[in-house]
Amino acid sequence: MRVAFAGLGVMGFPMAGHLARAGHEVTVFNRTPDKAERWAATYGGRVAQTVAEAAQGVEVFLLCVGADDDVRQVVGEALTALPTGAIVVDHTTASAEVARELAAKAADCDVGFLDAPVSGGQAGAENGQLTIMCGGEPATFDKVQPLLAPYTKAIRRMGDVGAGQLTKMVNQICIAGLVQGLAEALHFAKRAGLDPAGVYEAISKGAAQSWQMDNRWATMAEGKYDFGFAVDWMRKDLGLVLEEAARNGARLDATALIDGYYAEVQALGGRRWDTSSLLARLEPPK
Ligand code: NAP
């Protein structure tokens, strides 16, 4: 297929690469041009100087940028150039509201829209093992699903436009609670004089097991946070969650508390630390 990908960050760079390796004709755009040049040198696709130039003549326009206003800016420009019948696939973690707003604008241009946030982190993007949660028309979803396969471990249409972003919010609520639980568990284990590695061996095959425990326990025990999913991004995501909860009436007492804990981690200098750094509030890193 003829496709464009905008936003070659930690996630977008490898995702666009998987599309090129699968044989699609990929044009990329990145706000900071040298990343796009580096991408083209790695994967051999075409670099566009503007979003509109990237959007010209493509069947599918994908993006993975920062937050709501970035999505508005990029999709707004893409819609000035996309041909009738094209589809926009937004992999950014953004609000359900911006998805609905941009889907309506896209429909006015006879362009389809799918909100398609991802889970699986940098490793998932690099290894082509992302979970994708989609919102949009069934026919739009069916058309793009095969295209996304090279970087997909699991994909599901959750409902109308916005349902993908709402599902990603559920994902982030789970993660916040899990990581705070791990932070308190490790803190307690150390205070109790237990060996953290031994505790992991003992409890990680039982009911306390989780992806976060398997992948973050050891680094948390070492106070190592200079990798992974940044606290700034998590606060952006929890902000979306809490705004949506204020609208739908859900009570998220612990999530709101943990969002405040992440603000404390930011104040400790941890804006780019991995989300497992909730433990740093209790035990400052070495
Ligand atoms: P990142 O490394 O900061 O990359 C963001 C990309 O978006 C960069 O290429 C940036 O361009 C571009 N961008 C931002 N605002 C833009 C704008 N207004 N116009 C044009 N380009 C713009 O971020 P990331 O880690 O890839 O994350 C991207 C999205 O995926 C976020 O919504 C994040 O929450 C979500 N996500 C991330 C992870 C993860 O583990 N990293 C996991 C799941 C979901 P420049 O190069 O010019 O800055």
CSV table of C-alpha atoms and ligand atoms in Angstrom, one decimal:
chain,number,residue,atom,x,y,z
A,1,MET,CA,0.0,0.0,0.0
A,2,ARG,CA,1.0,3.6,-0.4
A,3,VAL,CA,1.2,5.0,3.2
A,4,ALA,CA,2.6,7.9,5.2
A,5,PHE,CA,3.8,7.9,8.8
A,6,ALA,CA,4.2,11.1,10.8
A,7,GLY,CA,6.1,11.2,14.1
A,8,LEU,CA,9.3,9.1,14.2
A,9,GLY,CA,9.8,9.1,18.0
A,10,VAL,CA,10.6,6.1,20.3
A,11,MET,CA,7.5,4.4,19.0
A,12,GLY,CA,6.9,5.7,15.5
A,13,PHE,CA,10.4,5.2,14.2
A,14,PRO,CA,10.3,1.3,14.5
A,15,MET,CA,6.6,1.1,13.6
A,16,ALA,CA,7.1,2.9,10.3
A,17,GLY,CA,10.2,0.7,9.8
A,18,HIS,CA,8.0,-2.5,10.1
A,19,LEU,CA,5.7,-1.1,7.3
A,20,ALA,CA,8.7,-0.5,5.0
A,21,ARG,CA,10.2,-3.9,5.7
A,22,ALA,CA,6.8,-5.5,4.9
A,23,GLY,CA,7.0,-4.0,1.4
A,24,HIS,CA,4.7,-1.0,1.7
A,25,GLU,CA,5.6,2.3,-0.1
A,26,VAL,CA,6.3,4.5,3.0
A,27,THR,CA,6.7,8.3,3.1
A,28,VAL,CA,7.7,9.7,6.5
A,29,PHE,CA,7.5,13.1,8.1
A,30,ASN,CA,9.1,14.2,11.3
A,31,ARG,CA,9.0,17.7,12.8
A,32,THR,CA,12.8,17.5,13.5
A,33,PRO,CA,14.1,16.6,10.0
A,34,ASP,CA,17.3,14.7,10.9
A,35,LYS,CA,15.2,11.8,12.5
A,36,ALA,CA,13.4,11.4,9.2
A,37,GLU,CA,16.7,11.3,7.3
A,38,ARG,CA,18.0,8.7,9.8
A,39,TRP,CA,14.9,6.7,9.2
A,40,ALA,CA,15.2,6.8,5.4
A,41,ALA,CA,18.9,5.8,5.7
A,42,THR,CA,17.8,2.8,7.8
A,43,TYR,CA,14.7,1.7,5.9
A,44,GLY,CA,15.0,3.3,2.5
A,45,GLY,CA,11.6,5.1,2.3
A,46,ARG,CA,10.9,8.6,1.1
A,47,VAL,CA,11.1,11.8,3.3
A,48,ALA,CA,8.5,14.5,3.0
A,49,GLN,CA,9.3,18.1,4.1
A,50,THR,CA,5.7,18.8,5.3
A,51,VAL,CA,2.8,16.8,6.6
A,52,ALA,CA,0.7,17.8,3.6
A,53,GLU,CA,3.4,16.6,1.2
A,54,ALA,CA,3.5,13.3,3.1
A,55,ALA,CA,-0.3,13.0,2.8
A,56,GLN,CA,-0.5,13.5,-0.9
A,57,GLY,CA,-1.8,10.4,-2.8
A,58,VAL,CA,-1.6,7.9,0.1
A,59,GLU,CA,-4.2,5.3,1.0
A,60,VAL,CA,-3.4,5.4,4.7
A,61,PHE,CA,-1.9,8.2,6.8
A,62,LEU,CA,-0.6,7.0,10.2
A,63,LEU,CA,0.7,9.1,13.1
A,64,CYS,CA,2.2,8.6,16.5
A,65,VAL,CA,2.9,12.0,18.0
A,66,GLY,CA,2.6,13.5,21.6
A,67,ALA,CA,-0.7,14.7,22.8
A,68,ASP,CA,-4.1,16.1,21.7
A,69,ASP,CA,-2.9,19.4,20.3
A,70,ASP,CA,-0.1,17.6,18.3
A,71,VAL,CA,-2.7,15.2,16.8
A,72,ARG,CA,-5.0,18.2,15.9
A,73,GLN,CA,-2.1,20.0,14.2
A,74,VAL,CA,-0.9,17.0,12.2
A,75,VAL,CA,-4.3,15.6,11.2
A,76,GLY,CA,-5.6,19.1,10.4
A,77,GLU,CA,-2.7,19.5,7.9
A,78,ALA,CA,-3.0,16.0,6.5
A,79,LEU,CA,-6.7,16.5,5.7
A,80,THR,CA,-5.8,19.4,3.4
A,81,ALA,CA,-4.0,17.0,1.2
A,82,LEU,CA,-5.4,13.4,1.6
A,83,PRO,CA,-7.3,12.0,-1.3
A,84,THR,CA,-11.0,11.0,-0.9
A,85,GLY,CA,-11.3,7.5,0.5
A,86,ALA,CA,-8.0,7.6,2.5
A,87,ILE,CA,-7.9,6.5,6.1
A,88,VAL,CA,-6.1,8.3,9.1
A,89,VAL,CA,-4.8,5.9,11.8
A,90,ASP,CA,-3.8,7.7,15.0
A,91,HIS,CA,-1.5,5.7,17.3
A,92,THR,CA,-1.0,8.6,19.7
A,93,THR,CA,-2.3,8.2,23.2
A,94,ALA,CA,-4.8,11.1,23.2
A,95,SER,CA,-8.3,11.9,24.4
A,96,ALA,CA,-11.5,10.2,23.1
A,97,GLU,CA,-12.8,13.7,22.5
A,98,VAL,CA,-10.1,14.6,20.1
A,99,ALA,CA,-10.6,11.4,18.2
A,100,ARG,CA,-14.3,12.2,17.8
A,101,GLU,CA,-13.6,15.8,16.8
A,102,LEU,CA,-11.0,14.7,14.1
A,103,ALA,CA,-13.1,11.8,12.9
A,104,ALA,CA,-15.9,14.3,12.1
A,105,LYS,CA,-13.5,16.6,10.3
A,106,ALA,CA,-12.1,13.7,8.3
A,107,ALA,CA,-15.7,12.5,7.4
A,108,ASP,CA,-16.3,16.0,5.9
A,109,CYS,CA,-13.4,15.3,3.6
A,110,ASP,CA,-14.6,11.8,2.8
A,111,VAL,CA,-11.6,10.4,4.8
A,112,GLY,CA,-11.9,7.6,7.4
A,113,PHE,CA,-10.5,7.8,10.9
A,114,LEU,CA,-9.4,5.2,13.4
A,115,ASP,CA,-8.1,5.9,16.9
A,116,ALA,CA,-5.6,3.2,17.5
A,117,PRO,CA,-3.5,3.7,20.7
A,118,VAL,CA,-0.9,1.1,21.5
A,119,SER,CA,0.5,-0.8,24.5
A,120,GLY,CA,3.8,-2.7,24.7
A,121,GLY,CA,6.3,0.1,24.9
A,122,GLN,CA,9.6,0.7,23.0
A,123,ALA,CA,10.4,-3.1,23.0
A,124,GLY,CA,7.0,-3.9,21.7
A,125,ALA,CA,7.3,-1.4,18.9
A,126,GLU,CA,10.8,-2.6,18.0
A,127,ASN,CA,9.9,-6.3,18.1
A,128,GLY,CA,6.6,-5.8,16.3
A,129,GLN,CA,4.6,-7.0,19.4
A,130,LEU,CA,2.2,-4.2,20.1
A,131,THR,CA,-1.3,-4.5,21.4
A,132,ILE,CA,-3.6,-2.1,19.5
A,133,MET,CA,-7.0,-0.9,20.8
A,134,CYS,CA,-9.1,0.6,18.0
A,135,GLY,CA,-12.2,2.8,17.7
A,136,GLY,CA,-14.0,3.5,14.4
A,137,GLU,CA,-16.2,2.1,11.7
A,138,PRO,CA,-16.0,-1.7,11.2
A,139,ALA,CA,-15.3,-1.3,7.5
A,140,THR,CA,-12.4,1.1,8.2
A,141,PHE,CA,-11.0,-1.2,10.8
A,142,ASP,CA,-11.2,-4.2,8.4
A,143,LYS,CA,-9.3,-2.2,5.7
A,144,VAL,CA,-6.3,-1.3,7.9
A,145,GLN,CA,-6.0,-4.4,10.1
A,146,PRO,CA,-3.8,-6.3,7.6
A,147,LEU,CA,-1.5,-3.2,7.2
A,148,LEU,CA,-0.8,-3.0,10.9
A,149,ALA,CA,0.0,-6.7,11.2
A,150,PRO,CA,3.8,-6.3,11.0
A,151,TYR,CA,3.9,-4.6,14.4
A,152,THR,CA,0.9,-6.2,16.0
A,153,LYS,CA,0.7,-8.9,18.7
A,154,ALA,CA,-3.0,-8.3,19.4
A,155,ILE,CA,-5.6,-5.9,17.8
A,156,ARG,CA,-9.2,-5.4,18.6
A,157,ARG,CA,-11.9,-3.0,17.5
A,158,MET,CA,-13.5,-1.8,20.7
A,159,GLY,CA,-16.4,0.2,19.3
A,160,ASP,CA,-17.0,3.6,17.6
A,161,VAL,CA,-14.4,6.3,17.3
A,162,GLY,CA,-12.9,7.1,20.8
A,163,ALA,CA,-13.4,3.6,22.1
A,164,GLY,CA,-9.7,2.8,21.4
A,165,GLN,CA,-8.6,5.7,23.5
A,166,LEU,CA,-11.1,4.8,26.3
A,167,THR,CA,-9.6,1.2,26.4
A,168,LYS,CA,-6.1,2.6,26.6
A,169,MET,CA,-7.3,4.7,29.6
A,170,VAL,CA,-8.4,1.4,31.3
A,171,ASN,CA,-4.9,0.0,30.5
A,172,GLN,CA,-3.2,3.0,32.2
A,173,ILE,CA,-5.5,2.7,35.3
A,174,CYS,CA,-4.4,-0.9,35.7
A,175,ILE,CA,-0.7,0.0,35.3
A,176,ALA,CA,-0.8,2.9,37.8
A,177,GLY,CA,-2.3,0.7,40.6
A,178,LEU,CA,0.1,-2.2,39.8
A,179,VAL,CA,3.2,-0.1,39.9
A,180,GLN,CA,2.3,1.6,43.1
A,181,GLY,CA,1.6,-1.9,44.6
A,182,LEU,CA,5.0,-3.1,43.5
A,183,ALA,CA,6.7,0.0,44.9
A,184,GLU,CA,5.1,-0.5,48.3
A,185,ALA,CA,5.8,-4.3,48.2
A,186,LEU,CA,9.5,-3.8,47.5
A,187,HIS,CA,9.8,-1.0,50.1
A,188,PHE,CA,8.2,-3.2,52.7
A,189,ALA,CA,10.4,-6.3,51.7
A,190,LYS,CA,13.5,-4.3,52.2
A,191,ARG,CA,12.4,-2.8,55.5
A,192,ALA,CA,11.5,-6.3,56.7
A,193,GLY,CA,15.1,-7.4,55.9
A,194,LEU,CA,14.1,-9.8,53.1
A,195,ASP,CA,16.2,-10.3,49.9
A,196,PRO,CA,14.2,-8.7,47.0
A,197,ALA,CA,15.5,-11.3,44.5
A,198,GLY,CA,14.4,-14.2,46.8
A,199,VAL,CA,11.0,-12.6,47.3
A,200,TYR,CA,10.5,-12.3,43.5
A,201,GLU,CA,11.4,-16.0,43.1
A,202,ALA,CA,8.9,-17.0,45.8
A,203,ILE,CA,5.9,-14.9,44.7
A,204,SER,CA,6.2,-14.3,41.0
A,205,LYS,CA,4.7,-17.7,40.1
A,206,GLY,CA,1.6,-17.1,42.2
A,207,ALA,CA,-1.4,-14.8,42.3
A,208,ALA,CA,0.8,-11.6,42.6
A,209,GLN,CA,2.5,-12.2,39.2
A,210,SER,CA,2.2,-9.5,36.6
A,211,TRP,CA,4.0,-8.1,33.5
A,212,GLN,CA,5.2,-5.2,35.7
A,213,MET,CA,6.5,-7.6,38.4
A,214,ASP,CA,8.3,-9.8,35.8
A,215,ASN,CA,9.8,-6.8,33.9
A,216,ARG,CA,10.3,-4.1,36.6
A,217,TRP,CA,11.0,-5.8,40.0
A,218,ALA,CA,14.7,-6.3,39.5
A,219,THR,CA,15.4,-2.7,38.2
A,220,MET,CA,13.2,-1.2,40.9
A,221,ALA,CA,15.2,-3.2,43.5
A,222,GLU,CA,18.4,-1.6,42.0
A,223,GLY,CA,16.8,1.9,41.9
A,224,LYS,CA,17.4,2.0,38.1
A,225,TYR,CA,14.9,4.2,36.2
A,226,ASP,CA,16.8,5.7,33.2
A,227,PHE,CA,14.8,3.8,30.5
A,228,GLY,CA,11.3,2.8,29.6
A,229,PHE,CA,8.0,4.8,29.6
A,230,ALA,CA,8.5,8.3,30.9
A,231,VAL,CA,6.7,9.7,33.9
A,232,ASP,CA,5.8,12.8,31.9
A,233,TRP,CA,3.9,10.6,29.4
A,234,MET,CA,2.2,8.7,32.3
A,235,ARG,CA,1.0,12.0,33.8
A,236,LYS,CA,-0.4,13.0,30.4
A,237,ASP,CA,-2.3,9.7,30.2
A,238,LEU,CA,-3.6,9.9,33.8
A,239,GLY,CA,-4.7,13.4,33.1
A,240,LEU,CA,-6.8,12.1,30.2
A,241,VAL,CA,-8.1,9.3,32.5
A,242,LEU,CA,-9.2,11.7,35.3
A,243,GLU,CA,-10.8,14.1,32.9
A,244,GLU,CA,-12.8,11.3,31.3
A,245,ALA,CA,-13.8,10.0,34.8
A,246,ALA,CA,-15.0,13.4,35.8
A,247,ARG,CA,-17.3,13.2,32.7
A,248,ASN,CA,-18.5,9.6,33.1
A,249,GLY,CA,-18.8,9.6,36.9
A,250,ALA,CA,-16.3,6.8,37.6
A,251,ARG,CA,-14.7,6.9,41.1
A,252,LEU,CA,-10.9,6.6,40.7
A,253,ASP,CA,-9.7,7.3,44.2
A,254,ALA,CA,-6.4,5.4,44.0
A,255,THR,CA,-5.6,6.5,40.4
A,256,ALA,CA,-6.0,10.2,41.5
A,257,LEU,CA,-3.7,9.6,44.5
A,258,ILE,CA,-1.1,7.9,42.3
A,259,ASP,CA,-1.2,10.7,39.8
A,260,GLY,CA,-0.2,13.0,42.7
A,261,TYR,CA,2.7,10.6,43.6
A,262,TYR,CA,3.9,10.9,40.0
A,263,ALA,CA,3.9,14.7,40.4
A,264,GLU,CA,6.2,14.1,43.4
A,265,VAL,CA,8.5,12.0,41.2
A,266,GLN,CA,8.6,14.8,38.6
A,267,ALA,CA,9.6,17.2,41.4
A,268,LEU,CA,12.4,14.8,42.3
A,269,GLY,CA,13.8,15.2,38.8
A,270,GLY,CA,12.2,12.1,37.4
A,271,ARG,CA,10.3,13.5,34.4
A,272,ARG,CA,12.0,11.1,32.0
A,273,TRP,CA,12.4,8.2,34.4
A,274,ASP,CA,10.4,5.0,33.8
A,275,THR,CA,7.0,4.8,35.4
A,276,SER,CA,8.4,2.2,37.9
A,277,SER,CA,10.1,5.2,39.6
A,278,LEU,CA,7.1,5.5,42.0
A,279,LEU,CA,9.5,3.7,44.4
A,280,ALA,CA,11.8,6.7,44.3
A,281,ARG,CA,9.3,8.7,46.5
A,282,LEU,CA,9.9,6.1,49.2
A,283,GLU,CA,13.6,5.3,48.5
A,284,PRO,CA,15.5,8.0,46.5
A,285,PRO,CA,17.6,6.3,43.7
A,286,LYS,CA,21.4,5.9,44.2
B,1,NAP,P1,8.5,10.7,21.4
B,1,NAP,O1,9.7,9.8,21.3
B,1,NAP,O2,8.6,11.9,22.2
B,1,NAP,O3,8.1,11.0,19.9
B,1,NAP,C1,7.0,11.9,19.6
B,1,NAP,C2,7.1,12.2,18.1
B,1,NAP,O4,6.0,13.0,17.8
B,1,NAP,C3,8.4,12.9,17.7
B,1,NAP,O5,8.7,12.4,16.4
B,1,NAP,C4,7.9,14.3,17.6
B,1,NAP,O6,8.7,15.1,16.7
B,1,NAP,C5,6.5,14.2,17.1
B,1,NAP,N1,5.7,15.3,17.4
B,1,NAP,C6,5.3,15.7,18.6
B,1,NAP,N2,4.5,16.8,18.5
B,1,NAP,C7,4.4,17.1,17.2
B,1,NAP,C8,3.7,18.1,16.5
B,1,NAP,N3,3.0,19.0,17.1
B,1,NAP,N4,3.9,18.1,15.1
B,1,NAP,C9,4.7,17.2,14.5
B,1,NAP,N5,5.3,16.2,15.1
B,1,NAP,C10,5.2,16.2,16.5
B,1,NAP,O7,7.2,9.9,22.0
B,1,NAP,P2,6.9,8.3,21.9
B,1,NAP,O8,7.5,7.6,23.1
B,1,NAP,O9,7.2,7.8,20.6
B,1,NAP,O10,5.3,8.4,22.2
B,1,NAP,C11,4.4,8.8,21.2
B,1,NAP,C12,3.0,8.6,21.6
B,1,NAP,O11,2.8,7.2,21.9
B,1,NAP,C13,2.6,9.3,22.9
B,1,NAP,O12,1.3,9.7,22.8
B,1,NAP,C14,2.8,8.3,24.0
B,1,NAP,O13,2.0,8.5,25.1
B,1,NAP,C15,2.4,7.0,23.3
B,1,NAP,N6,3.0,5.8,23.8
B,1,NAP,C16,4.3,5.7,24.1
B,1,NAP,C17,4.8,4.5,24.6
B,1,NAP,C18,6.3,4.4,25.0
B,1,NAP,O14,6.7,3.4,25.7
B,1,NAP,N7,7.2,5.3,24.6
B,1,NAP,C19,4.0,3.4,24.8
B,1,NAP,C20,2.7,3.5,24.4
B,1,NAP,C21,2.2,4.7,23.9
B,1,NAP,P3,10.2,15.7,17.1
B,1,NAP,O15,11.2,14.6,16.8
B,1,NAP,O16,10.3,16.9,16.4
B,1,NAP,O17,10.1,15.9,18.6
